[in-house]
Coordinates of C-alpha atoms and ligand atoms in Angstrom, one line a residue:
M1 CA -63.4 11.8 54.5
G2 CA -61.8 13.5 51.5
N3 CA -63.3 15.7 48.9
N4 CA -63.2 13.5 45.8
T5 CA -66.5 12.6 44.2
E6 CA -65.2 9.7 42.2
G7 CA -66.6 6.2 42.7
L8 CA -70.2 5.3 43.1
L9 CA -70.2 4.4 46.7
F10 CA -67.1 3.1 48.4
A11 CA -65.0 6.0 47.3
H12 CA -67.9 8.5 47.7
H13 CA -66.8 11.6 49.7
S14 CA -69.6 11.0 52.2
F15 CA -69.2 7.2 52.5
D16 CA -68.2 6.5 56.1
N17 CA -68.1 2.7 56.3
H18 CA -71.8 2.5 56.0
E19 CA -72.9 -1.1 56.7
Q20 CA -75.4 -1.3 53.9
V21 CA -76.9 0.9 51.2
V22 CA -79.9 -0.4 49.4
F23 CA -81.1 0.9 46.0
C24 CA -84.8 0.3 45.6
T25 CA -86.6 0.6 42.2
D26 CA -89.9 -0.3 40.8
K27 CA -91.0 0.4 37.3
E28 CA -94.7 0.3 37.9
T29 CA -94.9 2.9 40.7
G30 CA -91.8 4.8 39.5
L31 CA -90.1 4.2 42.9
K32 CA -86.5 5.2 43.1
A33 CA -85.3 5.2 46.6
I34 CA -82.0 4.7 48.6
I35 CA -81.9 3.3 52.1
G36 CA -78.7 4.0 54.0
I37 CA -77.8 2.0 57.1
H38 CA -74.8 3.5 58.6
D39 CA -74.3 1.6 61.9
T40 CA -76.4 -0.9 63.8
T41 CA -74.0 -1.6 66.7
L42 CA -76.4 0.0 69.3
G43 CA -79.6 -1.3 67.7
P44 CA -81.7 -1.2 64.6
A45 CA -81.0 1.8 62.4
L46 CA -83.8 4.3 62.8
G47 CA -84.2 7.4 60.6
G48 CA -86.8 9.2 58.5
T49 CA -87.7 8.9 54.9
R50 CA -87.2 12.1 52.9
M51 CA -88.9 12.6 49.5
W52 CA -87.2 15.3 47.5
N53 CA -86.8 16.3 43.9
Y54 CA -83.0 15.9 43.9
A55 CA -81.1 17.6 41.1
S56 CA -79.2 14.3 40.6
E57 CA -78.9 10.7 41.8
Q58 CA -75.5 11.7 43.3
D59 CA -77.2 14.4 45.4
A60 CA -79.7 11.8 46.7
L61 CA -76.9 9.4 47.6
T62 CA -74.9 12.1 49.3
D63 CA -77.9 13.1 51.3
V64 CA -78.7 9.6 52.5
L65 CA -75.1 8.9 53.4
R66 CA -74.7 12.1 55.4
L67 CA -78.1 11.9 57.1
S68 CA -77.8 8.2 58.1
R69 CA -74.4 8.9 59.7
G70 CA -75.9 11.8 61.6
M71 CA -78.6 9.5 62.9
T72 CA -76.0 7.1 64.3
Y73 CA -74.4 9.9 66.3
K74 CA -77.8 11.4 67.3
A75 CA -79.0 8.1 68.8
A76 CA -75.6 7.3 70.4
I77 CA -75.2 10.6 72.2
T78 CA -78.8 10.6 73.3
G79 CA -78.3 7.2 75.0
L80 CA -80.8 5.4 72.8
D81 CA -80.4 1.8 71.8
L82 CA -80.6 2.6 68.1
G83 CA -78.3 2.7 65.1
G84 CA -78.4 5.2 62.3
G85 CA -80.3 5.0 59.1
K86 CA -82.2 7.1 56.7
A87 CA -84.0 6.8 53.4
V88 CA -84.5 9.1 50.5
I89 CA -87.1 8.7 47.7
I90 CA -86.2 10.6 44.6
G91 CA -89.2 12.7 43.3
D92 CA -91.6 15.5 44.0
A93 CA -93.6 14.7 47.1
K94 CA -96.4 17.0 45.9
T95 CA -96.9 15.4 42.5
E96 CA -95.3 12.0 42.4
K97 CA -96.1 10.5 45.8
T98 CA -98.8 7.8 45.6
D99 CA -100.1 5.2 48.0
A100 CA -98.8 2.5 45.7
L101 CA -95.3 4.0 45.6
M102 CA -95.3 4.2 49.5
R103 CA -96.4 0.6 49.7
K104 CA -93.7 -0.6 47.4
F105 CA -91.1 1.5 49.4
A106 CA -92.5 -0.2 52.5
S107 CA -92.0 -3.6 51.0
Y108 CA -88.3 -2.8 50.7
V109 CA -88.1 -1.6 54.3
H110 CA -89.8 -4.8 55.3
S111 CA -87.3 -6.9 53.3
L112 CA -84.6 -5.6 55.7
S113 CA -86.3 -7.5 58.5
G114 CA -86.0 -4.7 61.0
R115 CA -82.4 -3.7 60.5
Y116 CA -83.9 -0.3 59.3
I117 CA -86.9 1.3 60.9
T118 CA -88.4 4.2 59.0
A119 CA -90.1 7.4 60.1
E120 CA -91.3 10.8 58.7
D121 CA -88.9 13.4 57.2
M122 CA -89.3 16.1 54.7
G123 CA -92.0 15.3 52.1
M124 CA -93.7 12.8 54.3
E125 CA -96.7 13.0 56.5
T126 CA -98.1 10.8 59.3
R127 CA -100.6 9.4 56.8
D128 CA -97.7 8.1 54.6
M129 CA -96.3 6.3 57.7
D130 CA -99.7 4.8 58.3
I131 CA -99.6 3.4 54.7
V132 CA -96.1 2.0 55.3
H133 CA -97.5 0.5 58.5
E134 CA -100.0 -1.5 56.4
V135 CA -97.1 -3.4 54.8
T136 CA -94.4 -3.5 57.6
P137 CA -94.2 -3.1 61.3
Y138 CA -90.8 -1.4 60.9
V139 CA -92.1 2.1 61.0
T140 CA -92.5 4.8 63.7
G141 CA -94.3 8.1 63.7
I142 CA -97.7 6.5 62.8
S143 CA -100.9 8.2 63.9
E144 CA -101.8 8.2 67.6
A145 CA -105.0 6.2 66.7
L146 CA -102.7 3.4 65.5
G147 CA -100.6 3.6 68.7
G148 CA -98.1 6.2 67.5
A149 CA -96.4 8.8 69.7
G150 CA -97.8 11.9 67.8
N151 CA -96.2 15.0 66.4
P152 CA -92.5 15.0 67.3
S153 CA -91.9 18.8 66.6
P154 CA -92.9 20.2 70.0
V155 CA -90.6 17.6 71.7
T156 CA -87.8 18.6 69.3
A157 CA -88.4 22.3 70.1
Y158 CA -88.2 21.5 73.8
G159 CA -84.8 19.8 73.4
V160 CA -83.5 22.6 71.3
F161 CA -84.7 25.1 74.0
M162 CA -82.8 23.1 76.7
G163 CA -79.7 22.9 74.6
L164 CA -79.9 26.6 73.8
K165 CA -80.2 27.4 77.6
A166 CA -77.2 25.2 78.4
A167 CA -75.1 26.9 75.7
T168 CA -76.2 30.3 77.1
K169 CA -75.2 29.3 80.6
Y170 CA -71.8 28.1 79.3
R171 CA -71.1 31.3 77.3
F172 CA -72.8 34.0 79.5
G173 CA -72.5 32.4 82.9
S174 CA -76.2 32.1 83.4
D175 CA -79.0 30.4 81.5
D176 CA -81.4 33.3 82.2
L177 CA -82.7 34.4 78.8
T178 CA -84.3 37.6 80.0
G179 CA -83.4 40.4 77.5
K180 CA -81.2 38.1 75.4
R181 CA -81.6 38.9 71.7
V182 CA -82.3 35.7 69.8
L183 CA -82.6 35.3 66.0
V184 CA -84.8 32.3 65.1
Q185 CA -84.4 31.4 61.4
G186 CA -87.3 29.3 60.1
I187 CA -90.5 29.4 62.0
G188 CA -92.1 26.1 60.9
H189 CA -93.1 23.3 63.2
V190 CA -90.1 23.5 65.4
G191 CA -89.2 27.2 65.1
E192 CA -92.6 28.5 66.1
E193 CA -92.7 26.4 69.2
L194 CA -89.1 27.5 70.1
V195 CA -90.2 31.2 69.7
R196 CA -93.1 30.5 72.1
Q197 CA -90.7 29.1 74.8
L198 CA -88.1 31.9 74.3
V199 CA -90.8 34.6 74.6
A200 CA -92.2 32.9 77.8
E201 CA -88.6 33.2 79.3
G202 CA -88.3 36.9 78.5
A203 CA -86.0 36.7 75.5
E204 CA -86.2 39.4 72.8
V205 CA -86.9 37.3 69.7
I206 CA -86.4 38.3 66.0
I207 CA -87.8 35.9 63.4
S208 CA -86.8 35.2 59.8
D209 CA -88.4 33.0 57.2
I210 CA -89.0 32.9 53.4
N211 CA -92.7 32.5 54.0
A212 CA -94.1 36.0 54.4
V213 CA -97.5 34.8 55.6
R214 CA -96.0 32.7 58.4
L215 CA -93.8 35.6 59.4
Q216 CA -96.8 37.9 59.9
E217 CA -98.8 35.2 61.7
V218 CA -96.0 34.3 64.2
S219 CA -95.0 37.9 64.7
T220 CA -98.5 38.9 65.6
K221 CA -99.1 35.8 67.8
Y222 CA -96.0 36.3 70.0
N223 CA -95.4 40.0 69.5
V224 CA -91.9 39.5 68.0
A225 CA -89.9 41.4 65.4
I226 CA -89.4 40.3 61.8
H227 CA -86.1 40.6 59.9
D228 CA -86.9 40.1 56.2
D229 CA -83.7 41.2 54.6
M230 CA -81.8 38.0 53.9
N231 CA -78.7 40.0 52.9
T232 CA -78.2 41.4 56.4
L233 CA -79.5 38.5 58.4
Y234 CA -76.2 37.1 59.7
E235 CA -74.9 40.5 60.6
L236 CA -77.7 41.2 63.1
D237 CA -76.7 42.3 66.5
V238 CA -78.0 39.3 68.4
D239 CA -76.7 37.2 71.3
I240 CA -78.0 33.9 70.1
Y241 CA -78.7 32.5 66.6
A242 CA -81.1 29.6 66.3
P243 CA -81.0 28.0 62.8
C244 CA -84.4 26.1 62.4
A245 CA -84.7 26.0 58.6
M246 CA -82.0 24.5 56.4
G247 CA -78.4 23.2 56.9
A248 CA -75.0 24.6 56.1
T249 CA -75.8 28.1 57.2
I250 CA -72.6 28.1 59.2
N251 CA -70.0 28.6 56.6
D252 CA -67.1 30.9 55.6
T253 CA -69.4 33.7 54.4
T254 CA -71.7 33.8 57.5
L255 CA -68.9 33.2 60.0
A256 CA -67.2 36.3 58.7
V257 CA -70.1 38.5 59.8
L258 CA -71.9 36.6 62.5
K259 CA -72.2 38.6 65.8
A260 CA -74.0 35.9 67.9
K261 CA -72.1 34.4 70.7
V262 CA -74.3 31.3 70.9
I263 CA -75.6 29.1 68.1
A264 CA -78.2 26.6 69.0
G265 CA -81.0 25.4 66.7
A266 CA -82.9 22.5 65.2
A267 CA -81.7 22.4 61.6
N268 CA -79.6 19.3 60.7
N269 CA -76.0 19.6 59.4
Q270 CA -75.6 23.3 60.3
L271 CA -71.9 23.3 59.7
E272 CA -71.0 23.3 56.1
D273 CA -67.7 21.7 56.9
E274 CA -67.9 20.1 60.3
V275 CA -64.1 20.0 60.9
K276 CA -63.2 23.4 59.5
H277 CA -66.1 25.4 60.8
G278 CA -66.2 23.6 64.1
K279 CA -62.7 24.9 64.6
V280 CA -63.5 28.4 63.5
L281 CA -66.4 28.6 66.0
R282 CA -64.0 27.5 68.8
D283 CA -61.4 30.1 67.7
K284 CA -64.0 32.8 67.7
N285 CA -65.4 31.8 71.1
I286 CA -68.8 31.1 69.7
A287 CA -70.6 28.5 71.8
Y288 CA -72.0 26.1 69.2
A289 CA -74.5 23.5 70.6
P290 CA -74.1 20.5 68.2
D291 CA -77.3 20.1 66.1
F292 CA -77.6 16.4 66.3
L293 CA -77.4 16.5 70.1
I294 CA -80.0 19.3 70.7
N295 CA -82.5 18.3 68.0
A296 CA -82.8 14.8 69.3
G297 CA -86.2 15.3 70.9
G298 CA -87.9 14.1 67.8
I299 CA -86.1 10.8 67.7
I300 CA -86.7 10.3 71.5
N301 CA -90.4 10.8 70.7
V302 CA -90.5 8.2 67.9
Y303 CA -88.3 5.8 69.9
A304 CA -90.9 6.0 72.6
E305 CA -93.2 4.0 70.3
I306 CA -90.7 1.1 70.3
A307 CA -89.4 1.4 73.9
K308 CA -93.0 2.2 75.3
F309 CA -91.8 5.3 77.1
T310 CA -94.4 7.3 79.0
R311 CA -94.9 11.0 78.1
E312 CA -93.0 11.9 81.4
E313 CA -90.1 9.7 80.3
I314 CA -90.0 11.3 76.9
M315 CA -89.9 14.8 78.4
E316 CA -87.3 13.8 81.1
K317 CA -84.9 12.3 78.5
T318 CA -85.4 15.4 76.3
A319 CA -84.7 17.7 79.3
N320 CA -81.5 15.8 79.8
I321 CA -80.2 17.4 76.6
Y322 CA -79.3 20.4 78.9
N323 CA -76.8 18.3 80.9
T324 CA -75.4 16.5 77.9
T325 CA -74.8 19.9 76.2
L326 CA -72.9 21.2 79.3
E327 CA -70.8 18.0 79.3
I328 CA -69.9 18.5 75.7
F329 CA -68.8 22.1 76.3
A330 CA -66.6 20.9 79.3
L331 CA -65.1 18.1 77.2
A332 CA -64.4 20.5 74.3
D333 CA -62.6 22.8 76.7
E334 CA -60.7 20.0 78.4
K335 CA -59.4 18.7 75.0
N336 CA -59.3 22.0 73.3
I337 CA -61.4 20.8 70.4
A338 CA -64.6 21.9 68.7
T339 CA -67.9 21.0 70.4
Q340 CA -68.9 19.1 67.2
A341 CA -65.8 17.0 67.5
A342 CA -66.4 16.5 71.3
A343 CA -70.0 15.4 70.6
I344 CA -68.9 12.9 67.9
A345 CA -66.2 11.6 70.2
I346 CA -68.7 10.8 73.0
A347 CA -71.1 9.2 70.5
E348 CA -68.2 7.1 69.0
S349 CA -67.0 6.0 72.4
R350 CA -70.5 4.7 73.3
I351 CA -70.5 2.7 70.0
Q352 CA -67.0 1.4 70.6
A353 CA -67.9 0.3 74.1
K354 CA -70.8 -1.7 72.7
R355 CA -68.6 -3.2 70.0
N356 CA -66.1 -4.3 72.7
E357 CA -68.9 -5.8 74.7
K358 CA -70.1 -7.7 71.7
N359 CA -66.5 -8.5 70.8
I360 CA -66.8 -7.1 67.4
V361 CA -63.4 -6.6 65.8
L362 CA -63.4 -4.2 62.9
Ligands
LIG401 P1 -90.7 23.0 58.7 O1 -90.7 22.6 57.3 O2 -92.0 22.9 59.4 O3 -90.2 24.5 58.8 C1 -89.1 25.0 58.2 C2 -89.3 26.5 58.0 O4 -88.2 27.1 57.5 C3 -90.5 26.9 57.1 O5 -91.3 27.9 57.7 C4 -89.8 27.4 55.8 O6 -90.5 28.4 55.2 C5 -88.5 28.0 56.5 N1 -87.4 28.1 55.5 C6 -87.1 27.3 54.5 N2 -86.0 27.8 53.8 C7 -85.7 29.0 54.5 C8 -84.7 29.9 54.3 N3 -83.8 29.8 53.3 N4 -84.6 31.0 55.1 C9 -85.5 31.1 56.1 N5 -86.5 30.2 56.4 C10 -86.6 29.2 55.5 O7 -89.6 22.1 59.4 P2 -89.5 21.8 60.9 O8 -90.1 20.5 61.2 O9 -89.8 23.0 61.7 O10 -87.9 21.5 61.0 C11 -86.9 22.6 61.0 C12 -85.5 22.1 60.9 O11 -85.3 21.2 62.0 C13 -85.3 21.2 59.6 O12 -84.0 21.4 59.2 C14 -85.4 19.8 60.1 O13 -84.7 18.8 59.4 C15 -84.9 19.9 61.5 N6 -85.4 18.9 62.5 C16 -86.7 18.8 62.7 C17 -87.2 17.9 63.6 C18 -88.7 17.8 63.9 O14 -89.1 17.1 64.8 N7 -89.6 18.4 63.1 C19 -86.3 17.0 64.2 C20 -85.0 17.1 64.0 C21 -84.5 18.1 63.1

């Protein structure tokens, strides 16, 4: 992928041979949405719907293209029979989201006849998925009362924890977290649960968030330190950095000062430039656990609704993130490539094998 931003879609810098991109509009409800289906070789494209007040339609398109591609890799490396998709609705979820708009959006999802299955993402709640479910069966993350699998965040946090432990074992020779200094950035649904697990294993946790109230709450609850100076955050003398807020925090600026030897967190798209920064991480001997691999607990949880997994099966598959993370580190060493590249290679090889099986020639 190059860097030019010319061209609406096929020459877009984040276009990666996406199978289908659907622009959905409705004058009456004000709906403006884009559904991105990246690849359905392994199964229907599953991925959440994000409602965000994008600065421009270009930003919304970039987001859906990047996120849907990420979902393809996440499902493939996790061994799920799913493809990658994602949807974005342009608008402020707090003021512009209505039941009528969600129903209209759901009718577009339905029109794809199951090629795309939606779920919750930023700006969405379980209640919204329940409304979508009134219009189409192609939705996951509905309430437990309607047969849904419940809140995915604790499962996501468990997968991140297992990936973090595997990366620690690789980098420090043991996955014992006793006394390890861990910075958790973002103590929301996933971050707080990760803090709980880290503290239970004897790690020395430092938390950071833009929400001062949450910081106090979580600090008191788990007796952990707060770091509230954003200017010095990345210079902290920690062993492990767990990004659990926003993406692109691993970039030229942060890599110049980062002291952590392990990076493992829940945030999507942590590497600002996955090729360039993946390589820098390798050169600096920082063990980076690829985000789309270790934050897959949430998708395992929603996939359980389709595959009818039991709770034990969900936790078992999520725990396996530990083994897959170690395999990725081993492959990266063997091929002398970044862990991100190794993870993508494994995901792509699974997709290619399925293509060969189906005799699909591209
Ligand atoms: P959340 O909204 O519950 O929590 C995010 C937290 O990050 C909030 O407390 C927020 O105040 C904080 N935050 C936002 N900007 C920040 C900044 N600049 N610096 C520090 N803190 C900041 O979200 P979540 O569900 O916990 O998800 C966390 C991350 O993990 C997101 O990037 C999400 O996309 C990703 N993720 C979540 C799941 C899941 O199951 N919830 C699954 C896969 C990936």
